[in-house]
One Martini backbone bead per residue (centre of mass of N, CA, C, O) as a GRO file, in nm:
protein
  325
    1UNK     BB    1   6.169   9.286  12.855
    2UNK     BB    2   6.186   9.527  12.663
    3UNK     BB    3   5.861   9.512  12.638
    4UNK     BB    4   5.781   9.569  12.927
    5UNK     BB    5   5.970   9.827  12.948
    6UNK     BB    6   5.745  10.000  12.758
    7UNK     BB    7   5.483   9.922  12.889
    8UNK     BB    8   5.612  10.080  13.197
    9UNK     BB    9   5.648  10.374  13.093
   10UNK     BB   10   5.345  10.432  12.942
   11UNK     BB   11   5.234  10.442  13.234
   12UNK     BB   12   5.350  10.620  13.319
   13UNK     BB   13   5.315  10.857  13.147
   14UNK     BB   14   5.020  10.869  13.157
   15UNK     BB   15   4.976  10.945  13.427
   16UNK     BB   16   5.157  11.208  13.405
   17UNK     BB   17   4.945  11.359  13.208
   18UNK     BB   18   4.668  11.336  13.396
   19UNK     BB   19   4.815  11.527  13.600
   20UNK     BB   20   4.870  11.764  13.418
   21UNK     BB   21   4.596  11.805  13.313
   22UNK     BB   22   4.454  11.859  13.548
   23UNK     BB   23   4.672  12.120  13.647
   24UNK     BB   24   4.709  12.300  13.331
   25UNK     BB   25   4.961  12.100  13.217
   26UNK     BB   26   5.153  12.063  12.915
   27UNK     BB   27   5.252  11.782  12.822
   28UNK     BB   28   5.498  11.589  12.751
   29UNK     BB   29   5.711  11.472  12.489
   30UNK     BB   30   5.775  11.255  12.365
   31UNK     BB   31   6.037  11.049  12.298
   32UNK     BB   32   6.237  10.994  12.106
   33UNK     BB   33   6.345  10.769  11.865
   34UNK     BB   34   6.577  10.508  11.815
   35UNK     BB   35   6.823  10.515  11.595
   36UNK     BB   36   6.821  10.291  11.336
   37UNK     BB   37   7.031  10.114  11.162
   38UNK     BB   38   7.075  10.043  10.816
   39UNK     BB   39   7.048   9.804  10.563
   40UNK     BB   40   7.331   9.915  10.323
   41UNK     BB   41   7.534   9.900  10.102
   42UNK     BB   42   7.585  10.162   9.931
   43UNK     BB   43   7.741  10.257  10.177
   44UNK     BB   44   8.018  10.082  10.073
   45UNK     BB   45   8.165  10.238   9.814
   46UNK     BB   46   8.336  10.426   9.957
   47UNK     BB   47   8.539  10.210  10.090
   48UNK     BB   48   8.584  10.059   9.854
   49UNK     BB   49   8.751  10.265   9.671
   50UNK     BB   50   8.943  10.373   9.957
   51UNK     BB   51   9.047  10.077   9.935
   52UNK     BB   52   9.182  10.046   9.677
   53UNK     BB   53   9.347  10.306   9.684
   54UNK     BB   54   9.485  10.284   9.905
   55UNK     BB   55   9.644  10.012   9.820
   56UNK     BB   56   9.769  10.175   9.539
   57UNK     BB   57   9.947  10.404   9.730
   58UNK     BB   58  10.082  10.186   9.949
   59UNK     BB   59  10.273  10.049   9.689
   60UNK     BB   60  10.363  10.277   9.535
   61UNK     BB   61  10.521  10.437   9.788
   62UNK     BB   62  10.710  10.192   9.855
   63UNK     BB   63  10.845  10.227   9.560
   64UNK     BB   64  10.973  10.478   9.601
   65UNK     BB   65  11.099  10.471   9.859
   66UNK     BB   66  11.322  10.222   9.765
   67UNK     BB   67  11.433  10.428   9.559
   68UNK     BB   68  11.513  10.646   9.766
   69UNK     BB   69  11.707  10.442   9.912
   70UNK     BB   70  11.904  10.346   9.747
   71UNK     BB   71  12.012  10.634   9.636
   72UNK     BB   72  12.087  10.651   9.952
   73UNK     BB   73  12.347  10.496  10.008
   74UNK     BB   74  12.605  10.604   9.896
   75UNK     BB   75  12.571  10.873  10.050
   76UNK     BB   76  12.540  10.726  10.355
   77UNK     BB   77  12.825  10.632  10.355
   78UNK     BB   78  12.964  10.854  10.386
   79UNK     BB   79  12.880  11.028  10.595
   80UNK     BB   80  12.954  10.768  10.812
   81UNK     BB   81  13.244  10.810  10.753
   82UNK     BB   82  13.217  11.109  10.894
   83UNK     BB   83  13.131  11.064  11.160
   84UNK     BB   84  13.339  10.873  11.268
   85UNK     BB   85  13.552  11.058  11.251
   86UNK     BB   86  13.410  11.265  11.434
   87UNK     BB   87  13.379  11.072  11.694
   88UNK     BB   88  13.673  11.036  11.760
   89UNK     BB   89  13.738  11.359  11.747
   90UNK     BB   90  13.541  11.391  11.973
   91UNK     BB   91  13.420  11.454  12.285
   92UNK     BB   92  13.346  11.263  12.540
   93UNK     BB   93  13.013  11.187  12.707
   94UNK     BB   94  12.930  11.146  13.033
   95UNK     BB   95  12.611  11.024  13.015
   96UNK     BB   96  12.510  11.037  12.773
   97UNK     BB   97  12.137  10.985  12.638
   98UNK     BB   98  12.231  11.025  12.300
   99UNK     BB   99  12.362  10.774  12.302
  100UNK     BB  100  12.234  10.563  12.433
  101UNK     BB  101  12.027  10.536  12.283
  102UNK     BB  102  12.178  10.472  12.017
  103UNK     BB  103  12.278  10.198  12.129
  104UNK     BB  104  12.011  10.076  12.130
  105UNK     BB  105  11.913  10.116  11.871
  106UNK     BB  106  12.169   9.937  11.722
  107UNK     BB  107  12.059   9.666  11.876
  108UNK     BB  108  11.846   9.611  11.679
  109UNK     BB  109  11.658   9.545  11.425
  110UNK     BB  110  11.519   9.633  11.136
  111UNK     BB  111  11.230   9.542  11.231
  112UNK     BB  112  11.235   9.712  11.487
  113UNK     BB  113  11.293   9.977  11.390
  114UNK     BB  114  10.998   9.992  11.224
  115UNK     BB  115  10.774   9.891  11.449
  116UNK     BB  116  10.818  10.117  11.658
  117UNK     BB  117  10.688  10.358  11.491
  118UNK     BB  118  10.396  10.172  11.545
  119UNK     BB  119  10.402  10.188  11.881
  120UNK     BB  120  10.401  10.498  11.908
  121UNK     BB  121  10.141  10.565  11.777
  122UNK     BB  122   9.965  10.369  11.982
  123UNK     BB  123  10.033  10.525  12.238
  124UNK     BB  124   9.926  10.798  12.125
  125UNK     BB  125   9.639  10.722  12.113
  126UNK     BB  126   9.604  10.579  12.402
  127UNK     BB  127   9.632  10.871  12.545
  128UNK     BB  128   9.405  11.011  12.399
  129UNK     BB  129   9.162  10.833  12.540
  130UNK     BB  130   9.258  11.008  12.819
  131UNK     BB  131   9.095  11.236  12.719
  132UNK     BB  132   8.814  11.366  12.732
  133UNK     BB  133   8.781  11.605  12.528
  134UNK     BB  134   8.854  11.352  12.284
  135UNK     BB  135   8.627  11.134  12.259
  136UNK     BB  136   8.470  11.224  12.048
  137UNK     BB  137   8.688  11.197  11.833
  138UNK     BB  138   8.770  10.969  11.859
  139UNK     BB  139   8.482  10.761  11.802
  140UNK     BB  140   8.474  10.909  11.541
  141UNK     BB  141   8.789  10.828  11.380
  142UNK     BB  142   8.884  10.556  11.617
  143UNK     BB  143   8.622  10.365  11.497
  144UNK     BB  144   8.456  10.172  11.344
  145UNK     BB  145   8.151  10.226  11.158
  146UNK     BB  146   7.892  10.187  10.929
  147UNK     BB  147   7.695  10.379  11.083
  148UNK     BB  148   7.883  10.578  11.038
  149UNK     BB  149   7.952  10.907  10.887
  150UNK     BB  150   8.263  10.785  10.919
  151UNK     BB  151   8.411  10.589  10.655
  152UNK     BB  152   8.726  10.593  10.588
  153UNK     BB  153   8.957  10.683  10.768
  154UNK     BB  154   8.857  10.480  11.023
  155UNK     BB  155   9.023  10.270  10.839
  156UNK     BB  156   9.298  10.329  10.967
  157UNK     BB  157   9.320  10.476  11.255
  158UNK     BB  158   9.162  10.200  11.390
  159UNK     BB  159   9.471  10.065  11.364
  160UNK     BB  160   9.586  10.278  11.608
  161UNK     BB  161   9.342  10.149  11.817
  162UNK     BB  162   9.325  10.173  12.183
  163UNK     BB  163   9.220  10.097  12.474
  164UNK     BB  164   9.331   9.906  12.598
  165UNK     BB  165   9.629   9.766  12.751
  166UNK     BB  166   9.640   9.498  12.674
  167UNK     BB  167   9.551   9.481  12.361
  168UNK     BB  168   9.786   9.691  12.272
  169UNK     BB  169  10.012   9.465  12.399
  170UNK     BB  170   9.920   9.218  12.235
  171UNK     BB  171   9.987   9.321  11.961
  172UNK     BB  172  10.267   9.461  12.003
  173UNK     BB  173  10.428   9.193  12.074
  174UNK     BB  174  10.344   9.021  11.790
  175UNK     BB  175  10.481   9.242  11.625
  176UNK     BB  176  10.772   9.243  11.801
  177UNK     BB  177  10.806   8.921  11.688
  178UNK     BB  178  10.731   8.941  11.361
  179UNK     BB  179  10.957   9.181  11.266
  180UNK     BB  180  11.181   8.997  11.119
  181UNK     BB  181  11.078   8.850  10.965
  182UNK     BB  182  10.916   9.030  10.770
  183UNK     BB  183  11.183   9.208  10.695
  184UNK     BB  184  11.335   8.973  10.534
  185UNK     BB  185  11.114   8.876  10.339
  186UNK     BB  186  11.046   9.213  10.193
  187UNK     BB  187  11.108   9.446  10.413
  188UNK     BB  188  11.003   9.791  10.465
  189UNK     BB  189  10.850   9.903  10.258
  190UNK     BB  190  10.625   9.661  10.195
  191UNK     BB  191  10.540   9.603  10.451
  192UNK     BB  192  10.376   9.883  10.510
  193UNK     BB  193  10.195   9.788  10.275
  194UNK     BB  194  10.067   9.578  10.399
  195UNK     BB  195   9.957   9.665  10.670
  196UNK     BB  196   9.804   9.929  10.606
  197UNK     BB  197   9.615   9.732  10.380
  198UNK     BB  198   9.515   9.534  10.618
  199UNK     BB  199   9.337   9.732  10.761
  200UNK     BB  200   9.146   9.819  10.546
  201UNK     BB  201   9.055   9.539  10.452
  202UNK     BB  202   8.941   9.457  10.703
  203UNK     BB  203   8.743   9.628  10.764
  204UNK     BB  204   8.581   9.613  10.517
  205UNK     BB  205   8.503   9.324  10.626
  206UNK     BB  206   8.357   9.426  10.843
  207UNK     BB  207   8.142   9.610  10.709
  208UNK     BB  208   7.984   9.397  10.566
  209UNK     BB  209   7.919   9.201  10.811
  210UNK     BB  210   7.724   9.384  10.946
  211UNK     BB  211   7.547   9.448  10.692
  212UNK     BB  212   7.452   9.184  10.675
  213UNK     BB  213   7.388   9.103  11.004
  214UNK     BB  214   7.301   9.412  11.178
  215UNK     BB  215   7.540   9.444  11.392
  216UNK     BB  216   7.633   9.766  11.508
  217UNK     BB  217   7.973   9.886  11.567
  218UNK     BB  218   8.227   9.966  11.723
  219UNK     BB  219   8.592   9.947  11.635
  220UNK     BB  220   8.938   9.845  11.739
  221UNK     BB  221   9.248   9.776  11.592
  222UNK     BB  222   9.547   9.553  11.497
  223UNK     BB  223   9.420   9.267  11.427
  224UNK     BB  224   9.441   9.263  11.110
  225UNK     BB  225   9.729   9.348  11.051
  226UNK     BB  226   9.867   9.114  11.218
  227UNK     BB  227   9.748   8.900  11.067
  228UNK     BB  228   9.861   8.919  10.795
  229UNK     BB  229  10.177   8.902  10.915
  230UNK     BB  230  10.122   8.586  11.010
  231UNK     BB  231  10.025   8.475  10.796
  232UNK     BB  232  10.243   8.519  10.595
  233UNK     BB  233  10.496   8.389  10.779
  234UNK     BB  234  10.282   8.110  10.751
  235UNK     BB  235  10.306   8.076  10.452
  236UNK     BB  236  10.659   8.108  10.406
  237UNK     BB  237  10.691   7.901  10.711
  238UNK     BB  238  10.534   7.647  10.789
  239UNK     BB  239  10.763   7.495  10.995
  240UNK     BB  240  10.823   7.726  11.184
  241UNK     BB  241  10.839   7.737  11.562
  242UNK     BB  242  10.606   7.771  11.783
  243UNK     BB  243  10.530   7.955  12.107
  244UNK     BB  244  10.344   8.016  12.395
  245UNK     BB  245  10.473   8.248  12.636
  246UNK     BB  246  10.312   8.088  12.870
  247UNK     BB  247  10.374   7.810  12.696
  248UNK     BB  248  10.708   7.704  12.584
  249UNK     BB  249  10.644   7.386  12.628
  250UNK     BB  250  10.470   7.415  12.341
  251UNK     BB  251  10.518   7.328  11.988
  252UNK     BB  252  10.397   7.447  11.674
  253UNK     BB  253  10.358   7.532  11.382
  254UNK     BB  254  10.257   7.754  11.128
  255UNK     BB  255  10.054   7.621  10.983
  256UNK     BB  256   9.852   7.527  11.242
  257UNK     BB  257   9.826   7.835  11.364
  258UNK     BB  258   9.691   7.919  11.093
  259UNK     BB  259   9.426   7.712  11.089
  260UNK     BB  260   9.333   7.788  11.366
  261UNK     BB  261   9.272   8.068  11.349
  262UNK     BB  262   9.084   8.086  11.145
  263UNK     BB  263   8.887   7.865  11.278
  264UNK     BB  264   8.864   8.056  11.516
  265UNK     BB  265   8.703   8.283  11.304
  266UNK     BB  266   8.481   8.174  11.182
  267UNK     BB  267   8.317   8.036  11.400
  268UNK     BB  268   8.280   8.323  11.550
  269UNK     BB  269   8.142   8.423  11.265
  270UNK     BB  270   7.900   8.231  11.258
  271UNK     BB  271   7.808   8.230  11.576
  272UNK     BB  272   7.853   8.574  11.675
  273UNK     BB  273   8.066   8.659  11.806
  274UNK     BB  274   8.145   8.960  12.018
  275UNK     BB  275   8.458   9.010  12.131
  276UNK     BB  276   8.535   8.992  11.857
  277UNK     BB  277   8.639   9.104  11.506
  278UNK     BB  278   8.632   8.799  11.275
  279UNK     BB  279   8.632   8.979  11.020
  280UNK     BB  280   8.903   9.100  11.047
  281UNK     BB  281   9.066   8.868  11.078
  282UNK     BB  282   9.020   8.715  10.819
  283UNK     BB  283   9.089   8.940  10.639
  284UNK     BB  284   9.377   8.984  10.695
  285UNK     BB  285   9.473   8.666  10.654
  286UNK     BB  286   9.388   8.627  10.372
  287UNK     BB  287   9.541   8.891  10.273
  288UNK     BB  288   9.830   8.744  10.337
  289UNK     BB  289   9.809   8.492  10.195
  290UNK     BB  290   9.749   8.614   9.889
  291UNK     BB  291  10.023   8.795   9.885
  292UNK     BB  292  10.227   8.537   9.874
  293UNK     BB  293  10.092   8.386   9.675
  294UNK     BB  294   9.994   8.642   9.456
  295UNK     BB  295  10.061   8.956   9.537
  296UNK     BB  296  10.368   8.977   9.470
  297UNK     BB  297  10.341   8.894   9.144
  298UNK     BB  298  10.137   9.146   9.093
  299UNK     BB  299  10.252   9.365   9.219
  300UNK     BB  300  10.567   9.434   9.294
  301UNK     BB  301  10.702   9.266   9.042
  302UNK     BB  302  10.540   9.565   8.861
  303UNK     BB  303  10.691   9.857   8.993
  304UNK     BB  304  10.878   9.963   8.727
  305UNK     BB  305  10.662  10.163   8.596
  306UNK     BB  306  10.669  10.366   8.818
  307UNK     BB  307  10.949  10.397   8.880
  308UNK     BB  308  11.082  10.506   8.627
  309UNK     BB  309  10.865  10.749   8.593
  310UNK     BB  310  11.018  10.866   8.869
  311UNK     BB  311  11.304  10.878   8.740
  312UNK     BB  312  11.221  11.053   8.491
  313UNK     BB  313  11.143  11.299   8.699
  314UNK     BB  314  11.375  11.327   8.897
  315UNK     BB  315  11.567  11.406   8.673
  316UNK     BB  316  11.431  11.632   8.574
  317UNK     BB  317  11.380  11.793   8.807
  318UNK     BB  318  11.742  11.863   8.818
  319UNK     BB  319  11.840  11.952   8.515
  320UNK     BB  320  11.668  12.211   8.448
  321UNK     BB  321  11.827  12.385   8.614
  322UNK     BB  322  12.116  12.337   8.523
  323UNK     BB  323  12.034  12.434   8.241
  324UNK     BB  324  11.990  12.722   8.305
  325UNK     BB  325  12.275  12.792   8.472
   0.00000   0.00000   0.00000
C-alpha cells in the first residue's frame, strides 16, 4: 500500500511539473525525505553511563538522606513535645483546614505519606500535558525514545510522565496499594533510591530492545517502576495473598502474579506487542527481584563507608567555626 501511494504521489507530481513547465514556472522541489533513525548501538553509551551513575547517586544520597533522618530524630522528639504544648494552649480555630489537613494527613501510614509526593508529581506534569504551548517540550523531556536528541534526563523524567488519565490512575492505584508493604519491607529512603533507579534502568532495558529490533517511539510512564516495587513485594513475600480490584473473590498469591507478570510481558516482548512498553517493564521486574535477592547485601549492607565519610565531613564543618569563635 505504502508503495502504491508514493508511486501516485510521484505521477501527480510529474504531471503538475509538466503543467508548471508548460506555462514557464519553474517546478516545485521534491519534499525532503523522511529522516529514518539507525540501529546504533553507540548512541546507547551515554545513556548507559547515566544509568550507572544515577542509580549510584541514588543509593548514596538514600544513605546520607538515613543518616540525616536518625540524627533529627531525637531533636524531632522535642520539637513534638513543644508542639503539643502549645497546640493545648493556643486557642483552636473551628473549621480550620490546616487542622483538618494534618488530621488526614496523621491518619496515612509511612508508606503512604512517601508516595504522596510521587502521586503529586505524576499529576503535576499530568496537567502540563494539557498546555498547548508545553507539548514541544513535553514530548522532548518527558518521553523517553532512542532515537531522540535527549536521551538522558528523558529517562528519569519520563517515570513521572502520563498522557492518559486512565495509565496514571493505574499506576497509581498500584503504587498506593503497595506503598505500606514495601516501606515496612526497606524504609523510605531505600525506596526512593529503588524507584528512581528502577526507572532509569527500565528506561535503558526499553533503549536496547528498540535498538536491537529497529522499532522506535517515544515511551512513557511509571510502569517499570512500579513493577519493580510488585517485584521486590512479590519476591520477599511470595505466599502473601493478592486480588484483583474488580474480582476480589479471585485471590492468588504473589509468586504466581509475579510468574505471570514476567511470562506475559516476555511473551509480549518476544512476539512485538506495542500496546505496552514490555522491555521496560521486564526490565524493572528483573531489577525488583534482583535487589531483594542480591542487591540488598551488595549496596545497601555495605553503605556504612560512605556514612561514616559524611559524617566525619558534618562534624568537620560544625567544629572547625566553633573552634575559630
Amino acid at each position: 500500500l505504502q508503495t502504491q501511494q508514493r508511486c501516485g504521489f510521484r505521477k501527480v507530481a510529474k504531471k503538475q511539473n509538466e503543467i508548471l513547465h508548460k506555462k514557464g514556472v519553474a517546478p516545485a522541489p521534491d519534499p525532503p525525505a523522511p529522516h529514518v533513525p539507525t540501529r546504533s548501538f553507540g548512541r546507547l553509551v551515554k545513556p548507559f553511563v547515566f544509568t550507572i551513575g544515577f542509580t549510584g547517586c541514588s543509593f548514596g544520597g538514600a544513605a546520607i538522606w538515613q543518616y540525616e533522618s536518625l540524627k533529627s530524630r531525637v531533636q524531632g522528639y522535642f520539637d513534638d513535645v513543644k508542639a503539643d504544648w502549645l497546640e493545648k494552649i493556643r486557642p483552636q480555630k473551628q473549621g480550620d483546614l490546616r487542622k483538618q489537613v494534618n488530621q488526614w494527613w496523621n491518619t496515612l501510614s509511612d508508606g503512604q505519606k512517601t508516595v504522596t509526593g510521587i502521586i503529586a508529581a505524576n499529576a503535576l506534569v499530568f496537567c502540563c500535558w494539557r498546555v498547548p504551548s508545553l507539548q514541544r517540550s513535553m514530548l522532548k523531556y518527558f518521553t523517553s525514545n532512542p532515537s531522540s536528541k535527549v536521551l538522558c534526563w528523558p529517562m528519569l523524567l519520563s517515570t513521572f510522565s502520563h498522557y492518559s488519565l486512565f495509565h496514571m490512575a493505574a499506576n497509581m492505584y498500584v503504587l498506593w496499594s503497595f506503598s505500606s508493604s514495601i516501606i515496612n519491607m526497606m524504609g523510605k529512603e531505600q525506596f526512593m533510591a529503588l524507584y528512581l533507579s528502577a526507572g532509569v534502568i527500565s528506561t535503558f532495558v526499553s533503549y536496547v530492545s528498540k535498538t536491537a529490533m529497529g522499532r522506535f517511539g517515544p515511551s512513557l510512564g511509571a510502569s517499570g517502576a512500579i513493577m519493580a516495587v510488585l517485584a521486590a513485594v512479590c519476591t520477599k513475600m511470595p505466599e502473601a495473598k493478592l486480588a484483583i480490584i474488580f474480582l476480589p473473590m479471585y485471590t492468588f498469591t504473589a509468586g504466581n502474579a509475579l510468574k505471570a507478570m514476567v511470562a506475559l510481558d516476555t511473551t509480549g516482548l518476544i512476539l512485538g506487542w506495542r500496546f505496552f512498553d514490555h522491555a521496560a517493564h521486564l526490565g524493572g521486574a528483573l531489577f525488583g527481584i534482583w535487589y531483594i535477592s542480591y542487591g540488598h547485601e551488595l549496596i545497601w549492607k555495605n553503605r556504612e563507608p560512605l556514612v561514616k565519610m559524611w559524617h566525619d565531613f558534618r562534624t568537620r564543618v560544625h567544629w572547625e567555626p566553633n573552634r575559630c569563635v
